[in-house]
Short mmCIF file of C-alpha atoms in Angstrom, two decimals:
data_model
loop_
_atom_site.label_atom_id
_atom_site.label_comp_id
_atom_site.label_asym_id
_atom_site.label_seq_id
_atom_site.Cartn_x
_atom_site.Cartn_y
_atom_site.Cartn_z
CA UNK A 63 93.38 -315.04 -115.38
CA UNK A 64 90.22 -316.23 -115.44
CA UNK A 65 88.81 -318.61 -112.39
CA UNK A 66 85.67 -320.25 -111.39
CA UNK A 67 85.33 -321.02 -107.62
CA UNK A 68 82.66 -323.62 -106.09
CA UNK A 69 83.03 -325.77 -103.21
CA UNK A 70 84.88 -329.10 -103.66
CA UNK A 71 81.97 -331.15 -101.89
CA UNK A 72 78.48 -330.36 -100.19
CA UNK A 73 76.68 -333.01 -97.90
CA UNK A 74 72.73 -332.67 -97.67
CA UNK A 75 70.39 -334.54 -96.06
CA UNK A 76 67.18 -336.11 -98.51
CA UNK A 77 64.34 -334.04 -98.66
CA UNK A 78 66.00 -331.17 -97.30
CA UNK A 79 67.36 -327.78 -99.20
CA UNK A 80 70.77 -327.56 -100.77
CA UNK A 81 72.59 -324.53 -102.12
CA UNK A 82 76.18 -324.18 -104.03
CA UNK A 83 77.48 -321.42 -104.59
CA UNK A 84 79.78 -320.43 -107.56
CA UNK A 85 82.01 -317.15 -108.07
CA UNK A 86 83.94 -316.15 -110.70
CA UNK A 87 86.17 -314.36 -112.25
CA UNK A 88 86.32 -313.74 -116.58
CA UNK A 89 87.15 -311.77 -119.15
CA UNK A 90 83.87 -310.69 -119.97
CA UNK A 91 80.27 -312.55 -119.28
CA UNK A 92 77.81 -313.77 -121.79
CA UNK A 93 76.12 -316.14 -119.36
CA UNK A 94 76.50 -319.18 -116.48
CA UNK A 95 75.44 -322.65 -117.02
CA UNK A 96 74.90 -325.27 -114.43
CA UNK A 97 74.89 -328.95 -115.44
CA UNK A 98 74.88 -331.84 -113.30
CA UNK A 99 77.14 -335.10 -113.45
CA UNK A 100 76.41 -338.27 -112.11
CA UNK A 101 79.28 -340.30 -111.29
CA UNK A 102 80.68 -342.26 -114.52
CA UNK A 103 78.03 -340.07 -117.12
CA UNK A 104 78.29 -337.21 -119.04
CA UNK A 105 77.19 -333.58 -117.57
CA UNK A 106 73.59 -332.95 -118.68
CA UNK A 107 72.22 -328.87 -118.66
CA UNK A 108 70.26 -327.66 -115.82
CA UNK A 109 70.20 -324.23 -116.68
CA UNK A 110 71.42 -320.73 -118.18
CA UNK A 111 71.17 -317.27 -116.30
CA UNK A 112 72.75 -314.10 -118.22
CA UNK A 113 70.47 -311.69 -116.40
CA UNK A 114 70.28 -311.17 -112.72
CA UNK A 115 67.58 -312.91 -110.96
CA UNK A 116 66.56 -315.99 -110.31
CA UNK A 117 65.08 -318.64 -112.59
CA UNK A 118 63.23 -321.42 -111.29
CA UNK A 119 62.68 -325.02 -113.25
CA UNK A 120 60.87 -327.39 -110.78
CA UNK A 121 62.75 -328.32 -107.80
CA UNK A 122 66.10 -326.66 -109.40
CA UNK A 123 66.70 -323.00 -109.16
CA UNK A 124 69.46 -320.61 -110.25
CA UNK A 125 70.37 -317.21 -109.07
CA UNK A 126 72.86 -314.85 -110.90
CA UNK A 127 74.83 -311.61 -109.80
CA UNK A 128 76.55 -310.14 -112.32
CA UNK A 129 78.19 -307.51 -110.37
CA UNK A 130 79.15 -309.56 -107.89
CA UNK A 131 80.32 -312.57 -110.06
CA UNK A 132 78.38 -315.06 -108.37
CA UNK A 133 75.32 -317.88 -108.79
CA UNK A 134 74.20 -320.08 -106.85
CA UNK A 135 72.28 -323.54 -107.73
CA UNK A 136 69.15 -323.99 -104.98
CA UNK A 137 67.65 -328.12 -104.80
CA UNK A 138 64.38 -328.31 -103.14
CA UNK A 139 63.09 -331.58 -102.14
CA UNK A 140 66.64 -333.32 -102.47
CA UNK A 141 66.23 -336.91 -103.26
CA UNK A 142 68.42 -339.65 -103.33
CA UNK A 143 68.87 -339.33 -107.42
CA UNK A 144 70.44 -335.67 -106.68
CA UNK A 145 73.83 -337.28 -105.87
CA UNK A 146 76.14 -335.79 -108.56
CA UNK A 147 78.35 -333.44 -108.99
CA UNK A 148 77.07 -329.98 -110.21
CA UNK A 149 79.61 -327.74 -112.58
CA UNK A 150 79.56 -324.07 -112.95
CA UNK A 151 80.36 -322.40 -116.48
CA UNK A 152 80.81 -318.82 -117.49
CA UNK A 153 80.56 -318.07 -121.05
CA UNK A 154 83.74 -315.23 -121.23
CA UNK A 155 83.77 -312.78 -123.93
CA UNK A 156 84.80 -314.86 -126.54
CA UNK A 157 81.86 -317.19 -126.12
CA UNK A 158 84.09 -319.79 -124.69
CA UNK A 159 83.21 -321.45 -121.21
CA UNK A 160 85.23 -321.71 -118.70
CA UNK A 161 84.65 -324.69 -116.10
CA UNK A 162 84.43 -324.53 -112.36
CA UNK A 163 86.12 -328.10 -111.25
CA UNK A 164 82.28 -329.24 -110.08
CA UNK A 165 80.75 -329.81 -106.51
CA UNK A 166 80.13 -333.18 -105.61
CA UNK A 167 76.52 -333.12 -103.57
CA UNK A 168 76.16 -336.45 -101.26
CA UNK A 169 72.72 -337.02 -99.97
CA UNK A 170 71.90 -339.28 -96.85
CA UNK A 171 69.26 -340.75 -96.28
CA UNK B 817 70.82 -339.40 -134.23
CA UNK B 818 68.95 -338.79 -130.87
CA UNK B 819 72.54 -338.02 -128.94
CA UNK B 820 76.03 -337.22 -129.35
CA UNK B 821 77.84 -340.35 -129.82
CA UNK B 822 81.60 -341.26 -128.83
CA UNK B 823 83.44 -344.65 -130.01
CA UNK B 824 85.54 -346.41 -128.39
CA UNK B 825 83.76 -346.00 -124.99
CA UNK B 826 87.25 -347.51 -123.89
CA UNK B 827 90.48 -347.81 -125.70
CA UNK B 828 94.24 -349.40 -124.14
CA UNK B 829 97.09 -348.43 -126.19
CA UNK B 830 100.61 -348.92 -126.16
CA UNK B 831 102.78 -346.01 -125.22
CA UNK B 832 104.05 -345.08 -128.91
CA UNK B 833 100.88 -346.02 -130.96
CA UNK B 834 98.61 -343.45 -132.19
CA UNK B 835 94.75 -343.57 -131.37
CA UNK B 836 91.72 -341.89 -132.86
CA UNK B 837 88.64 -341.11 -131.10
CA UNK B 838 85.32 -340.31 -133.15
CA UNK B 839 82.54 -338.07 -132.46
CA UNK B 840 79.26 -338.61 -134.53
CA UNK B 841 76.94 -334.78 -133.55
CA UNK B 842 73.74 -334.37 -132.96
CA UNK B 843 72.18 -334.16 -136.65
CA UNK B 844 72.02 -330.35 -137.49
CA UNK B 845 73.98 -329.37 -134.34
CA UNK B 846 76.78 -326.50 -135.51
CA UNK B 847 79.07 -326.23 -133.02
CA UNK B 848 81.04 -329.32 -132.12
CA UNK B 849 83.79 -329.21 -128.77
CA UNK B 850 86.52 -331.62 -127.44
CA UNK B 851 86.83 -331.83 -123.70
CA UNK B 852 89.05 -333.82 -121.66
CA UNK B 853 87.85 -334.57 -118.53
CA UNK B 854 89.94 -335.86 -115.23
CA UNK B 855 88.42 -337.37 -112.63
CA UNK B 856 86.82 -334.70 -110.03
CA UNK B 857 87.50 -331.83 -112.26
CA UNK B 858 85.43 -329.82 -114.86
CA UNK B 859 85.53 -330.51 -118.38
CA UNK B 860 89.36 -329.11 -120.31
CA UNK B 861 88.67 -327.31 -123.38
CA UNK B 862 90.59 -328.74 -126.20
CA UNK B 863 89.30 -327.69 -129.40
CA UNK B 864 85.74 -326.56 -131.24
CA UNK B 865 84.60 -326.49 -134.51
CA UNK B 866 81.71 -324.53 -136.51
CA UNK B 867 80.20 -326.76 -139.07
CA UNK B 868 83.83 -327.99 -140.70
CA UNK B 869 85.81 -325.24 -139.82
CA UNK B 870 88.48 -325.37 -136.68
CA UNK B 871 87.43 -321.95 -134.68
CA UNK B 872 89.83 -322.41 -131.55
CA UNK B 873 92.54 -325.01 -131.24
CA UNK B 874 94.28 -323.13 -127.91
CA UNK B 875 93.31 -325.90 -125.52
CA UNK B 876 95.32 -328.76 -127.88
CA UNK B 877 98.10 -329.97 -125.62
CA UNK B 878 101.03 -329.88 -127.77
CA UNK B 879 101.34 -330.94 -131.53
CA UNK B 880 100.68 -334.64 -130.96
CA UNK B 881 96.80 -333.59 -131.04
CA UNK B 882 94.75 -332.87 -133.81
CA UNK B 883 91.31 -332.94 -134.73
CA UNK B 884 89.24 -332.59 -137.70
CA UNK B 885 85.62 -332.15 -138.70
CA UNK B 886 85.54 -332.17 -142.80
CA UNK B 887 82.32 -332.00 -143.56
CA UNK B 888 80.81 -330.34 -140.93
CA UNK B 889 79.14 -333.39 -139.25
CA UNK B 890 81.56 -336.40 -138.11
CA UNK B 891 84.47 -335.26 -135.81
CA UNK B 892 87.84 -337.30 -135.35
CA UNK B 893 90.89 -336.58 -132.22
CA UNK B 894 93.76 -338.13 -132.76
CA UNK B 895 96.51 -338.08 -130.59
CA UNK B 896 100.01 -339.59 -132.31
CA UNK B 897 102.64 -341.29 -130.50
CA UNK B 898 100.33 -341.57 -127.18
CA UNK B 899 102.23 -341.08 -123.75
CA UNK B 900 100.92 -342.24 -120.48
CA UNK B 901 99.91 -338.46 -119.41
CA UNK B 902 97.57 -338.77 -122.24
CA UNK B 903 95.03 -340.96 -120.24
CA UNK B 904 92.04 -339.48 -119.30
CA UNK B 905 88.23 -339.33 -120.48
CA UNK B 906 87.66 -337.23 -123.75
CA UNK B 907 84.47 -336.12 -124.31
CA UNK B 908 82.89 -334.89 -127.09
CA UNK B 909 79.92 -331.73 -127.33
CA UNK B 910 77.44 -330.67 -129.47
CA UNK B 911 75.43 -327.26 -129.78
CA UNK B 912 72.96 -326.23 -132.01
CA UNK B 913 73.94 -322.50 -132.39
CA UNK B 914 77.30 -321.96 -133.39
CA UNK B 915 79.43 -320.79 -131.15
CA UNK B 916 78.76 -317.16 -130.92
CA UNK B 917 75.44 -317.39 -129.47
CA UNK B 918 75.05 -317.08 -125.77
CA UNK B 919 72.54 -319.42 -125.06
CA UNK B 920 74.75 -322.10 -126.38
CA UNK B 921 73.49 -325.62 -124.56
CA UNK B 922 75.71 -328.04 -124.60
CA UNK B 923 74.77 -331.91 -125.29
CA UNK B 924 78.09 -333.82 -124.35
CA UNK B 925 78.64 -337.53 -125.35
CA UNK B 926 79.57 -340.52 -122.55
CA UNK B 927 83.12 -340.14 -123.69
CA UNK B 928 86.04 -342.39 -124.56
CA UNK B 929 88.43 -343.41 -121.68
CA UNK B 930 92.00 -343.60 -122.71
CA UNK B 931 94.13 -345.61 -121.40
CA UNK B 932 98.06 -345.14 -122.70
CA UNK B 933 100.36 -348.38 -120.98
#
């Protein structure tokens, strides 16, 4: 079957560094998507990675694996706004996505 | 319009009674995708559409769900004879590129909580 793993819930302090992981496991890979989810909204995009690396976007940063089926999301600079909860998606071989069930990140102050 | 837009944001319905939840696209967006979301959990693929044609309807529940897009813009989800198990958020998502493209962003709308009594 096909599975996305990622920690139920992370606790950071603000201003510090934050990093969630995300493995998985699909039936072919045509990419990984991170969006973020604050509480009571819709997910919004943070980013795509289908080649292995890392790809940085301001204070966000994504790294993908593909032979080891795993990402990870990096948050610099955490502020207070960064409380949400941050899905992982794999795009299988059928360009369908498959959902991890989220992380929700608490920062304290 | 400027985002992908869900009505009713909240709907309570009678066990029994059917209920239809619309999903106006972002203008020119292809692909269009119906979610069901529970609380603490990642979106549940229901059903997609390119332009007006139903690609995948594997994630539909049971037959009580259907969905339609008929002219490639507009989508409805209508769920007949509603049962309690039925509540949850649905959410509705847009993409630009249809669905084969890899690089397929999703833009999803607030959703419409359901609420079967």
């Amino acid at each position: 079957g096909q599975n996305i793993d990622q920690p139920t819930e992370m606790t950071a302090t603000e201003g510090a560094i934050v990093q969630i992981n995300c493995t998985y496991q699909t039936s072919g890979f045509n990419g990984l998507f991170w969006y973020q989810q604050h509480a009571g909204e819709a997910p919004t995009f943070l980013s795509y990675n289908v080649l292995d690396g890392l790809e940085e976007k301001g204070r966000f940063s994504s790294f993908l694996s593909r032979s080891k089926g795993y990402s990870y999301l990096l948050l610099k600079e955490l502020q207070m706004k960064d409380s949400a909860s941050y899905l992982c998606a794999v795009m299988d071989s059928n360009y369908q996505l498959i959902w991890g069930a989220g992380t929700k990140l608490i920062i304290k102050p | 319009g400027a985002g992908v837009s869900q009505s009713p944001r909240y709907k309570v319905t009678k066990r029994g009674q059917d209920v239809a939840l619309r999903c106006d696209p972002i203008s020119g967006h292809v692909s269009l995708y119906w979610y069901r979301q529970a609380l603490g959990q990642g979106p549940e693929f229901l059903t997609y559409f390119n332009y007006e044609a139903q690609q995948d309807k594997s994630g539909l529940p049971n037959d009580r769900f259907s969905a339609e897009r008929p002219e490639g813009s507009i989508s409805t989800l209508t769920i007949q004879r509603t049962e309690q198990r039925d509540s949850a958020m649905y959410r509705c998502a847009s993409s630009l590129a249809g669905s084969g493209s890899g690089a397929n962003v999703l833009t999803f709308g607030a959703g419409s909580r359901l609420t079967v009594l």
